[in-house]
Coordinates of C-alpha atoms in Angstrom, one line a residue:
Chain W
M244 CA 0.0 0.0 0.0
E245 CA 2.8 2.4 1.1
M246 CA 4.4 2.0 -2.4
I247 CA 1.2 3.1 -4.2
Y248 CA 0.9 6.2 -1.9
D249 CA 4.5 7.1 -2.7
L250 CA 3.9 6.8 -6.4
F251 CA 0.8 8.9 -6.1
R252 CA 2.6 11.5 -3.9
H253 CA 5.6 11.7 -6.3
L254 CA 3.3 12.2 -9.3
I255 CA 1.4 15.0 -7.6
Q256 CA 4.6 16.6 -6.2
N257 CA 6.2 16.6 -9.6
L258 CA 3.1 18.1 -11.2
A259 CA 3.1 20.8 -8.4
Q260 CA 6.7 21.5 -8.8
A261 CA 6.2 21.9 -12.6
G262 CA 3.6 24.5 -11.9
I263 CA 0.7 22.4 -13.3
L264 CA -1.0 22.0 -9.9
P265 CA -1.1 24.5 -7.0
D266 CA 2.1 25.0 -5.0
S267 CA 0.6 23.7 -1.8
L268 CA 0.5 20.2 -3.3
T269 CA 4.3 19.8 -2.8
Y270 CA 3.5 19.0 0.9
T271 CA 2.8 15.4 1.8
F272 CA -0.1 16.2 4.2
V273 CA -1.9 18.2 1.5
I274 CA -1.5 15.3 -0.9
N275 CA -2.9 12.9 1.7
A276 CA -5.8 15.3 2.0
L277 CA -6.4 15.3 -1.7
L278 CA -6.2 11.5 -1.8
C279 CA -8.8 11.2 1.0
A280 CA -11.1 13.7 -0.8
L281 CA -10.9 11.7 -4.0
L282 CA -11.7 8.5 -2.1
I283 CA -14.5 9.8 0.0
G284 CA -16.2 12.1 -2.5
P285 CA -17.2 9.6 -5.3
T286 CA -18.0 6.8 -2.9
L287 CA -20.3 8.7 -0.5
G288 CA -21.8 10.4 -3.5
A289 CA -22.6 7.1 -5.3
I290 CA -23.8 5.2 -2.3
G291 CA -25.8 8.3 -1.1
T292 CA -28.1 7.9 -4.1
L293 CA -29.2 4.6 -2.6
V294 CA -29.5 6.1 0.9
V295 CA -31.8 8.8 -0.4
A296 CA -33.7 6.4 -2.7
K297 CA -34.3 3.9 0.1
R298 CA -35.3 6.8 2.5
M299 CA -32.6 5.9 4.9
A300 CA -31.2 9.4 5.5
F301 CA -32.2 9.4 9.2
F302 CA -30.8 5.9 9.6
S303 CA -27.4 6.9 8.4
S304 CA -27.5 9.9 10.7
A305 CA -28.0 7.5 13.6
I306 CA -25.0 5.4 12.5
G307 CA -22.9 8.6 12.5
N308 CA -23.9 9.2 16.1
A309 CA -23.1 5.6 17.0
A310 CA -19.6 6.1 15.7
L311 CA -19.1 8.6 18.5
T312 CA -20.1 6.2 21.1
G313 CA -17.8 3.6 19.5
I314 CA -14.9 6.0 19.9
A315 CA -15.6 6.7 23.5
I316 CA -15.8 2.9 24.2
G317 CA -12.5 2.3 22.4
I318 CA -10.7 5.0 24.4
L319 CA -12.2 3.6 27.7
L320 CA -11.0 0.2 26.8
G321 CA -7.5 1.5 26.3
E322 CA -7.2 1.5 22.5
P323 CA -4.9 4.2 21.0
V324 CA -6.6 7.6 21.4
A325 CA -6.1 8.6 17.8
S326 CA -7.3 5.4 16.3
P327 CA -9.7 3.4 18.4
Y328 CA -10.8 1.5 15.4
V329 CA -11.7 -1.9 16.8
S330 CA -14.4 -0.6 19.1
L331 CA -15.4 2.0 16.5
F332 CA -16.0 -0.6 13.9
A333 CA -17.5 -3.2 16.3
F334 CA -19.9 -0.8 17.9
S335 CA -21.1 0.9 14.7
I336 CA -21.7 -2.3 12.8
L337 CA -23.4 -4.0 15.8
F338 CA -25.5 -0.8 16.2
A339 CA -26.5 -0.9 12.5
I340 CA -27.4 -4.6 12.6
F341 CA -29.4 -4.3 15.8
L342 CA -31.3 -1.2 14.5
N343 CA -32.2 -3.1 11.3
F344 CA -33.3 -6.1 13.3
A345 CA -35.5 -4.0 15.5
K346 CA -36.9 -2.2 12.4
N347 CA -38.0 -5.5 11.0
R348 CA -39.5 -6.8 14.2
S349 CA -41.0 -3.9 16.2
G350 CA -43.9 -3.1 13.8
M351 CA -43.2 0.5 14.8
S352 CA -42.9 3.5 12.5
H353 CA -39.2 3.6 11.3
D354 CA -38.6 7.3 12.2
T355 CA -39.8 6.8 15.7
L356 CA -37.6 3.7 16.2
I357 CA -34.5 5.4 14.7
G358 CA -35.2 8.5 16.9
V359 CA -35.1 6.2 20.0
F360 CA -31.9 4.6 18.9
L361 CA -30.3 7.8 17.9
A362 CA -31.0 9.5 21.2
A363 CA -29.9 6.4 23.2
S364 CA -26.7 6.2 21.3
L365 CA -26.0 9.9 21.8
A366 CA -26.8 9.7 25.5
L367 CA -24.4 6.8 25.9
G368 CA -21.8 8.4 23.8
S369 CA -21.8 11.8 25.5
T370 CA -21.8 10.2 29.0
L371 CA -18.8 8.1 28.1
M372 CA -17.1 11.0 26.4
L373 CA -17.3 13.0 29.6
G374 CA -15.8 10.1 31.5
V375 CA -13.0 9.9 28.9
S376 CA -12.3 13.6 28.9
K377 CA -10.8 13.4 32.4
T378 CA -8.0 11.1 31.2
I379 CA -7.1 12.6 27.8
N380 CA -6.9 15.9 26.1
V381 CA -10.5 16.4 24.9
H382 CA -9.4 18.4 21.9
I383 CA -8.3 15.1 20.3
L384 CA -12.0 14.2 20.2
D385 CA -12.7 17.3 18.1
N386 CA -11.0 15.6 15.2
F387 CA -13.5 12.7 15.4
L388 CA -16.5 15.0 15.9
F389 CA -15.8 17.5 13.1
G390 CA -13.0 15.9 11.0
S391 CA -9.4 16.8 10.6
I392 CA -7.4 15.9 7.5
I393 CA -4.1 16.9 9.0
T394 CA -4.1 14.1 11.5
A395 CA -4.9 11.4 9.0
S396 CA -2.2 8.8 9.0
S397 CA -1.2 6.3 6.4
D398 CA -3.1 3.7 8.4
D399 CA -6.2 5.9 8.3
I400 CA -5.9 6.1 4.5
T401 CA -5.3 2.4 4.1
L402 CA -8.4 1.7 6.1
L403 CA -10.3 4.2 3.9
V404 CA -9.1 2.6 0.7
V405 CA -10.3 -0.9 2.0
A406 CA -13.7 0.5 2.9
V407 CA -14.0 2.4 -0.4
V408 CA -13.1 -0.6 -2.5
A409 CA -15.6 -2.8 -0.5
T410 CA -18.3 -0.3 -0.8
I411 CA -17.8 0.3 -4.5
V412 CA -17.5 -3.3 -5.5
I413 CA -20.5 -4.5 -3.4
G414 CA -22.5 -1.3 -4.1
I415 CA -22.1 -1.5 -7.9
K416 CA -22.6 -5.3 -8.2
N417 CA -25.8 -5.1 -6.2
Y418 CA -27.1 -1.6 -7.0
N419 CA -30.3 -2.9 -8.7
R420 CA -31.1 -5.3 -5.9
F421 CA -30.6 -2.6 -3.2
L422 CA -32.8 -0.1 -5.1
L423 CA -35.5 -2.6 -6.0
S424 CA -35.9 -3.9 -2.5
G425 CA -36.3 -0.3 -1.4
L426 CA -38.9 0.5 -4.0
N427 CA -41.1 -2.6 -3.7
P428 CA -40.0 -5.5 -1.4
S429 CA -42.6 -7.9 -2.9
L430 CA -41.5 -7.3 -6.4
A431 CA -37.9 -7.7 -5.4
S432 CA -38.6 -10.9 -3.7
V433 CA -40.4 -12.3 -6.8
R434 CA -37.3 -11.2 -8.7
Q435 CA -35.2 -13.6 -6.5
V436 CA -33.8 -10.8 -4.3
P437 CA -33.7 -11.9 -0.6
V438 CA -34.8 -8.5 0.6
M439 CA -33.9 -8.9 4.3
K440 CA -30.4 -10.2 3.5
Y441 CA -29.7 -7.2 1.2
D442 CA -31.1 -4.8 3.8
Y443 CA -28.5 -6.1 6.3
I444 CA -25.7 -6.0 3.7
F445 CA -26.6 -2.4 2.9
V446 CA -26.7 -1.1 6.5
I447 CA -23.3 -2.8 7.2
L448 CA -21.9 -1.1 4.1
I449 CA -23.2 2.3 5.4
A450 CA -21.7 1.6 8.8
L451 CA -18.3 0.6 7.2
I452 CA -18.0 3.7 5.0
T453 CA -19.2 5.9 7.8
V454 CA -16.6 4.6 10.2
A455 CA -13.8 4.8 7.7
S456 CA -14.7 8.5 6.9
V457 CA -15.1 9.6 10.5
K458 CA -11.5 10.8 10.9
I459 CA -11.7 12.9 7.8
V460 CA -15.3 14.3 7.7
G461 CA -16.2 13.8 11.4
A462 CA -18.9 11.8 13.0
V463 CA -21.3 14.7 13.2
L464 CA -21.3 15.4 9.5
V465 CA -20.4 12.2 7.7
E466 CA -24.0 11.3 7.0
A467 CA -24.5 14.8 5.5
L468 CA -22.1 13.8 2.7
L469 CA -24.2 10.8 2.1
I470 CA -27.4 12.8 1.8
I471 CA -26.8 16.4 0.6
P472 CA -25.1 15.6 -2.7
A473 CA -27.7 13.0 -3.6
A474 CA -30.5 15.4 -2.6
A475 CA -28.9 18.2 -4.7
A476 CA -28.6 15.8 -7.7
R477 CA -32.2 14.8 -7.3
N478 CA -33.1 18.5 -7.9
I479 CA -31.6 18.5 -11.4
S480 CA -31.8 15.0 -12.7
R481 CA -34.1 13.5 -15.2
S482 CA -32.8 9.9 -15.1
L483 CA -31.0 7.5 -12.8
K484 CA -27.8 8.0 -14.8
S485 CA -27.7 11.7 -14.3
F486 CA -28.8 11.3 -10.6
V487 CA -25.8 9.1 -9.8
L488 CA -23.4 11.1 -12.0
W489 CA -24.4 14.5 -10.5
S490 CA -24.3 13.1 -7.0
V491 CA -20.8 11.7 -7.5
L492 CA -19.7 15.0 -9.1
I493 CA -21.1 17.2 -6.4
S494 CA -19.9 15.1 -3.6
T495 CA -16.3 14.9 -5.0
T496 CA -16.2 18.6 -5.7
S497 CA -17.4 19.4 -2.2
A498 CA -14.8 17.0 -0.7
V499 CA -11.9 18.4 -2.8
V500 CA -12.9 22.1 -2.3
G501 CA -13.8 21.6 1.4
I502 CA -10.4 20.1 2.1
I503 CA -8.1 22.1 -0.2
L504 CA -9.6 25.6 0.0
P505 CA -9.2 26.1 3.8
M506 CA -5.6 25.0 3.4
Q507 CA -5.0 27.5 0.6
L508 CA -6.5 30.3 2.6
E509 CA -4.8 29.1 5.7
L510 CA -8.1 29.0 7.6
S511 CA -8.1 26.8 10.7
I512 CA -11.6 25.3 10.3
P513 CA -12.7 21.7 10.6
T514 CA -12.6 19.8 7.3
G515 CA -16.1 18.2 7.8
G516 CA -17.7 21.6 8.3
A517 CA -16.0 23.1 5.2
I518 CA -17.0 20.1 3.0
I519 CA -20.6 20.2 4.1
I520 CA -20.9 24.0 3.6
V521 CA -19.7 23.5 0.0
A522 CA -22.2 20.7 -0.5
T523 CA -25.0 22.8 0.9
I524 CA -24.2 25.6 -1.5
F525 CA -24.6 23.1 -4.3
F526 CA -27.9 22.0 -2.8
I527 CA -29.3 25.6 -2.6
A528 CA -28.1 26.3 -6.1
T529 CA -29.8 23.2 -7.6
L530 CA -32.9 23.9 -5.6
L531 CA -33.1 27.4 -7.1
L532 CA -32.5 25.9 -10.5
R533 CA -35.4 23.5 -10.1
I534 CA -37.7 26.2 -8.9
I535 CA -36.8 28.4 -11.8
R536 CA -37.2 25.6 -14.3
R537 CA -40.7 24.7 -13.0
Q538 CA -42.0 28.3 -13.4
Chain X
M146 CA -58.9 -33.7 -29.7
E147 CA -56.8 -30.6 -29.1
T148 CA -54.2 -31.0 -26.5
K149 CA -53.9 -28.1 -24.1
I150 CA -50.4 -26.7 -23.7
T151 CA -49.4 -26.3 -20.1
R152 CA -46.6 -24.1 -19.2
G153 CA -47.8 -22.8 -15.9
P154 CA -48.3 -24.6 -12.6
I155 CA -51.5 -25.7 -10.9
V156 CA -51.7 -23.3 -7.9
N157 CA -53.4 -25.0 -5.0
C158 CA -54.3 -23.5 -1.6
A159 CA -56.0 -25.7 1.0
N160 CA -57.4 -24.3 4.3
L161 CA -55.3 -21.2 4.0
S162 CA -55.7 -18.9 7.0
M163 CA -53.9 -15.9 8.2
T164 CA -54.1 -13.7 11.3
F165 CA -52.4 -10.3 12.0
G166 CA -52.3 -9.9 15.7
K167 CA -55.8 -10.8 16.9
S168 CA -57.7 -10.2 13.7
C169 CA -58.2 -12.9 11.2
V170 CA -57.5 -11.6 7.7
L171 CA -58.0 -14.8 5.7
D172 CA -60.1 -17.7 7.0
K173 CA -59.9 -21.2 5.5
I174 CA -59.5 -20.4 1.8
D175 CA -59.5 -23.2 -0.7
F176 CA -58.4 -22.2 -4.1
T177 CA -57.2 -23.7 -7.3
A178 CA -55.9 -22.0 -10.5
K179 CA -55.0 -24.0 -13.5
P180 CA -52.6 -23.5 -16.5
G181 CA -54.2 -21.7 -19.4
E182 CA -56.9 -20.2 -17.2
L183 CA -57.5 -16.7 -16.0
H184 CA -58.6 -16.8 -12.4
C185 CA -59.9 -13.5 -11.1
I186 CA -60.1 -12.5 -7.5
I187 CA -62.6 -9.9 -6.5
G188 CA -64.0 -8.7 -3.2
P189 CA -64.4 -5.5 -1.1
N190 CA -61.5 -3.3 -0.2
G191 CA -59.8 -4.6 3.0
G192 CA -61.3 -8.0 2.4
G193 CA -57.9 -9.7 2.2
K194 CA -57.2 -9.8 -1.6
S195 CA -53.7 -8.4 -1.5
T196 CA -52.8 -10.4 1.6
F197 CA -53.9 -13.5 -0.3
V198 CA -51.7 -12.6 -3.2
K199 CA -48.7 -12.0 -0.9
S200 CA -49.2 -15.3 0.7
L201 CA -49.3 -17.0 -2.7
L202 CA -46.0 -15.4 -3.4
G203 CA -44.7 -17.0 -0.2
Q204 CA -44.1 -13.6 1.5
L205 CA -46.3 -14.0 4.6
R206 CA -46.6 -16.6 7.3
H207 CA -49.8 -18.5 7.0
E208 CA -51.6 -21.6 8.2
G209 CA -52.7 -24.3 5.7
S210 CA -51.0 -25.2 2.5
I211 CA -50.0 -23.5 -0.7
S212 CA -48.5 -25.5 -3.4
L213 CA -47.4 -24.8 -7.0
E214 CA -47.4 -28.0 -9.0
W215 CA -45.3 -27.6 -12.0
D216 CA -45.3 -30.1 -14.9
N217 CA -41.5 -30.2 -15.1
Q218 CA -39.1 -27.8 -13.5
P219 CA -40.3 -24.8 -11.6
G220 CA -40.9 -22.0 -14.1
R221 CA -40.9 -18.2 -13.8
I222 CA -43.2 -16.1 -11.9
G223 CA -44.3 -12.7 -13.1
Y224 CA -45.7 -10.2 -10.5
V225 CA -47.4 -6.9 -11.1
P226 CA -47.5 -5.0 -7.9
Q227 CA -50.2 -2.4 -7.1
T228 CA -47.8 0.4 -7.1
I229 CA -44.2 1.5 -6.5
E230 CA -43.3 4.6 -4.6
V231 CA -40.7 6.5 -6.4
D232 CA -41.8 10.0 -7.0
K233 CA -40.1 11.9 -4.2
T234 CA -36.9 9.9 -3.7
V235 CA -35.4 9.0 -7.0
P236 CA -35.6 10.2 -10.6
L237 CA -36.5 6.9 -12.3
T238 CA -37.5 6.8 -16.0
V239 CA -39.7 4.0 -17.4
E240 CA -36.6 2.5 -19.0
N241 CA -34.6 2.8 -15.8
F242 CA -37.3 1.0 -13.9
I243 CA -37.6 -2.0 -16.2
S244 CA -33.8 -2.4 -16.6
L245 CA -33.5 -2.3 -12.8
C246 CA -35.9 -5.3 -12.6
V247 CA -34.4 -7.4 -15.3
Q248 CA -30.6 -6.9 -15.5
N249 CA -27.6 -7.3 -13.3
R250 CA -25.7 -4.3 -14.7
P251 CA -26.4 -1.3 -12.5
A252 CA -29.4 0.5 -14.1
F253 CA -27.6 3.8 -13.9
L254 CA -25.0 2.5 -16.4
G255 CA -27.7 2.0 -19.1
I256 CA -29.5 -1.0 -20.5
S257 CA -27.4 -4.1 -21.1
K258 CA -27.4 -5.3 -24.7
R259 CA -28.8 -8.6 -23.8
V260 CA -32.2 -7.2 -22.7
K261 CA -32.5 -4.0 -24.8
K262 CA -34.6 -5.6 -27.5
E263 CA -36.8 -7.4 -25.0
I264 CA -37.4 -4.2 -23.0
D265 CA -38.3 -2.2 -26.2
S266 CA -40.6 -5.0 -27.3
V267 CA -42.6 -5.3 -24.0
L268 CA -42.9 -1.5 -23.8
E269 CA -44.2 -1.6 -27.4
R270 CA -46.7 -4.3 -26.4
V271 CA -48.1 -2.1 -23.6
N272 CA -48.0 1.0 -25.9
M273 CA -45.4 2.8 -23.7
L274 CA -42.4 2.7 -26.0
H275 CA -42.7 6.4 -26.9
K276 CA -42.7 7.3 -23.2
K277 CA -39.7 5.3 -22.2
K278 CA -37.6 8.3 -21.3
L279 CA -40.3 9.9 -19.1
L280 CA -40.0 9.9 -15.4
F281 CA -42.4 7.8 -13.3
S282 CA -43.8 11.0 -11.8
E283 CA -44.8 12.2 -15.2
L284 CA -47.0 9.3 -16.0
S285 CA -50.7 8.9 -15.2
G286 CA -51.9 6.1 -12.9
G287 CA -52.9 4.0 -15.8
E288 CA -49.6 4.4 -17.6
R289 CA -47.7 3.5 -14.5
Q290 CA -49.7 0.3 -14.2
R291 CA -48.8 -0.5 -17.8
V292 CA -45.1 -0.1 -17.0
L293 CA -45.5 -2.4 -14.0
F294 CA -47.2 -4.9 -16.2
A295 CA -44.5 -4.7 -18.8
Q296 CA -41.7 -5.6 -16.3
A297 CA -43.6 -8.8 -15.4
L298 CA -43.3 -10.0 -19.0
I299 CA -39.5 -10.2 -18.9
P300 CA -38.6 -13.0 -18.8
S301 CA -41.8 -14.5 -20.2
P302 CA -43.7 -15.7 -17.2
D303 CA -45.2 -19.2 -16.6
L304 CA -47.3 -18.0 -13.7
L305 CA -48.5 -14.4 -13.8
I306 CA -50.0 -12.7 -10.7
L307 CA -51.5 -9.2 -11.0
D308 CA -52.5 -7.2 -8.0
E309 CA -54.4 -4.4 -9.5
P310 CA -55.1 -1.2 -7.6
M311 CA -58.5 0.3 -7.5
N312 CA -59.3 2.9 -10.2
S313 CA -56.0 3.1 -11.8
I314 CA -56.5 1.2 -15.0
D315 CA -57.7 3.3 -17.9
R316 CA -59.7 2.0 -20.9
T317 CA -56.6 1.7 -23.2
G318 CA -54.8 -0.1 -20.4
A319 CA -57.6 -2.5 -19.8
A320 CA -57.7 -3.4 -23.6
I321 CA -54.0 -3.9 -23.7
F322 CA -53.9 -6.0 -20.5
S323 CA -56.7 -8.3 -21.6
G324 CA -55.1 -8.8 -25.1
I325 CA -51.8 -9.8 -23.6
I326 CA -53.4 -12.1 -21.1
D327 CA -55.4 -13.8 -23.9
D328 CA -52.1 -14.6 -25.6
L329 CA -50.5 -15.9 -22.4
K330 CA -53.5 -18.1 -21.7
K331 CA -53.1 -19.7 -25.2
E332 CA -49.5 -20.4 -24.3
G333 CA -50.7 -22.3 -21.2
V334 CA -49.7 -19.7 -18.6
T335 CA -51.5 -19.7 -15.3
V336 CA -52.9 -16.2 -14.6
I337 CA -54.2 -14.9 -11.3
W338 CA -55.6 -11.4 -11.3
V339 CA -56.9 -9.3 -8.5
H340 CA -59.5 -7.3 -10.4
H341 CA -61.9 -4.5 -9.8
D342 CA -63.9 -4.2 -12.9
L343 CA -66.8 -6.6 -12.5
A344 CA -68.1 -6.3 -16.0
Q345 CA -64.6 -7.3 -17.3
V346 CA -64.3 -10.1 -14.9
R347 CA -67.7 -11.5 -16.1
E348 CA -66.5 -11.3 -19.7
K349 CA -62.9 -12.5 -19.4
A350 CA -62.4 -14.7 -16.4
D351 CA -62.5 -18.5 -16.6
V352 CA -63.0 -18.8 -12.8
V353 CA -63.7 -16.1 -10.2
T354 CA -63.2 -16.2 -6.5
C355 CA -64.7 -13.5 -4.3
I356 CA -62.9 -13.1 -1.0
N357 CA -64.0 -11.2 2.1
R358 CA -61.9 -12.8 4.8
S359 CA -63.4 -16.1 3.7
I360 CA -64.6 -17.2 0.3
I361 CA -68.0 -15.6 -0.5
F362 CA -68.4 -17.4 -3.8
Q363 CA -66.3 -19.2 -6.3
G364 CA -66.9 -20.7 -9.8
V365 CA -67.5 -19.8 -13.4
P366 CA -68.5 -16.2 -13.7
R367 CA -71.8 -16.7 -15.6
D368 CA -72.9 -19.1 -12.9
V369 CA -71.9 -17.3 -9.8
M370 CA -71.9 -13.6 -10.7
D371 CA -75.6 -13.1 -10.4
E372 CA -77.3 -10.0 -8.9
K373 CA -77.7 -11.5 -5.5
H374 CA -74.0 -12.3 -5.2
L375 CA -72.8 -9.0 -6.6
L376 CA -75.1 -7.1 -4.2
E377 CA -73.3 -9.0 -1.5
I378 CA -69.9 -7.6 -2.6
F379 CA -71.0 -4.1 -2.9
T380 CA -72.9 -4.0 0.4
A381 CA -70.3 -6.0 2.3
Q382 CA -68.1 -4.4 4.9
P383 CA -64.7 -5.7 5.4
V384 CA -65.3 -8.4 7.9
Q385 CA -62.4 -7.8 10.2
E386 CA -63.6 -4.3 10.9
A387 CA -67.0 -5.6 12.0
I388 CA -65.5 -7.8 14.6

């Protein structure tokens, strides 16, 4: 893996030195940031179209909150403060599976149930966080909450690459099945799609990509990058193809601009916030476009 | 003597019952549909027709037995759902929707060559080919129903189950549906159709079953669909509400 990064870094550094790319790209951490943006943007943009189509925006938001609890548990259990990944993954994925299980069994309206889970997870997370804050410098937690590209290590990037590849391979291979089981479970089932199994696979994928993106975008905002680009794309698309294409484009642009621009301007703001502000500008612009077109 | 072609299965339900919580939705239904036959299901709203269809598809837990007896290997089942909910969440064109149902390649990457001709041909059959680039939200209720019907024809079904919503089929749609179903019957397909147009049922169905929790009547339409029976359907309240 390290070799591939080095190749990528050298390529970018050479291009920056030759004046083709901005000067700041001669620094390794800026290149790391760009790499993360190019990994997260397209993946969250593409999978986000399914999250929106399956009406799971609120669900993914709950998983983002669960990540926070996972981090607190990890630190309490003595995992490295900057990368409590075992607990983070374990808790988030178990949370997603359990929430999906309860959704199938409770017979309750989904938004009510997710509301309960979301609040419970946040309560547990914040309680544990306060406990943790006595033993460590609490500012480290800011990185997890709001994202920080500068602290992303090679390991963080490797993890992200694995999650991105898994999400893209599984997501593309089963795109139709995921979507059809959201549109009409009975029809999907007649079409030989085991709906329940695919629901579980989907929520685990969401948990996986959420957790892997937490360091960069932040637990509070990661789900926004799943939802806002797809929602913006929905405003201006007239087919599934343009929906996915615009969502990927808007998400990637938001990630790249949100990460690089604050560095260029030497603004010390959290990456997650910057990315989502850019995405929101896209959303407002496409909404206006839609309103104008309709008139 | 003409030998009847049979492609579809004999669908057999014996003593089929279903309860949701404390209310009994279906009570001891006996039902048989044969290949080459159009078997229509009628009954008041809330009488359990859609539940019956879902249990036929094996999607609900039930008591009693349901069996599909195929001549040879199990064949293909086509299903026309009442509706799909797409309007607010995803911009889906007619073509997108059908390719989503019938191909493995992600629908956003376009139609795979293998099914392109077939998709165009079924859309032509339901007279929707000229609207294949339109979004679902731009179609009328009847047009949507025709698209849902079209997807059930790929691959060509051996058992076709239609769950028709109230009031959404227009005149053109009804004529198209019944033309295609006539063709399928000739090919020996078993067709089960939840229907709302009683005049059409009387004219087209080979067998009709009226369900309102339990079977109200069953048989050849001209024998069983007399005024007394029809009055029963129109005046009937869904039984489970009356409990």
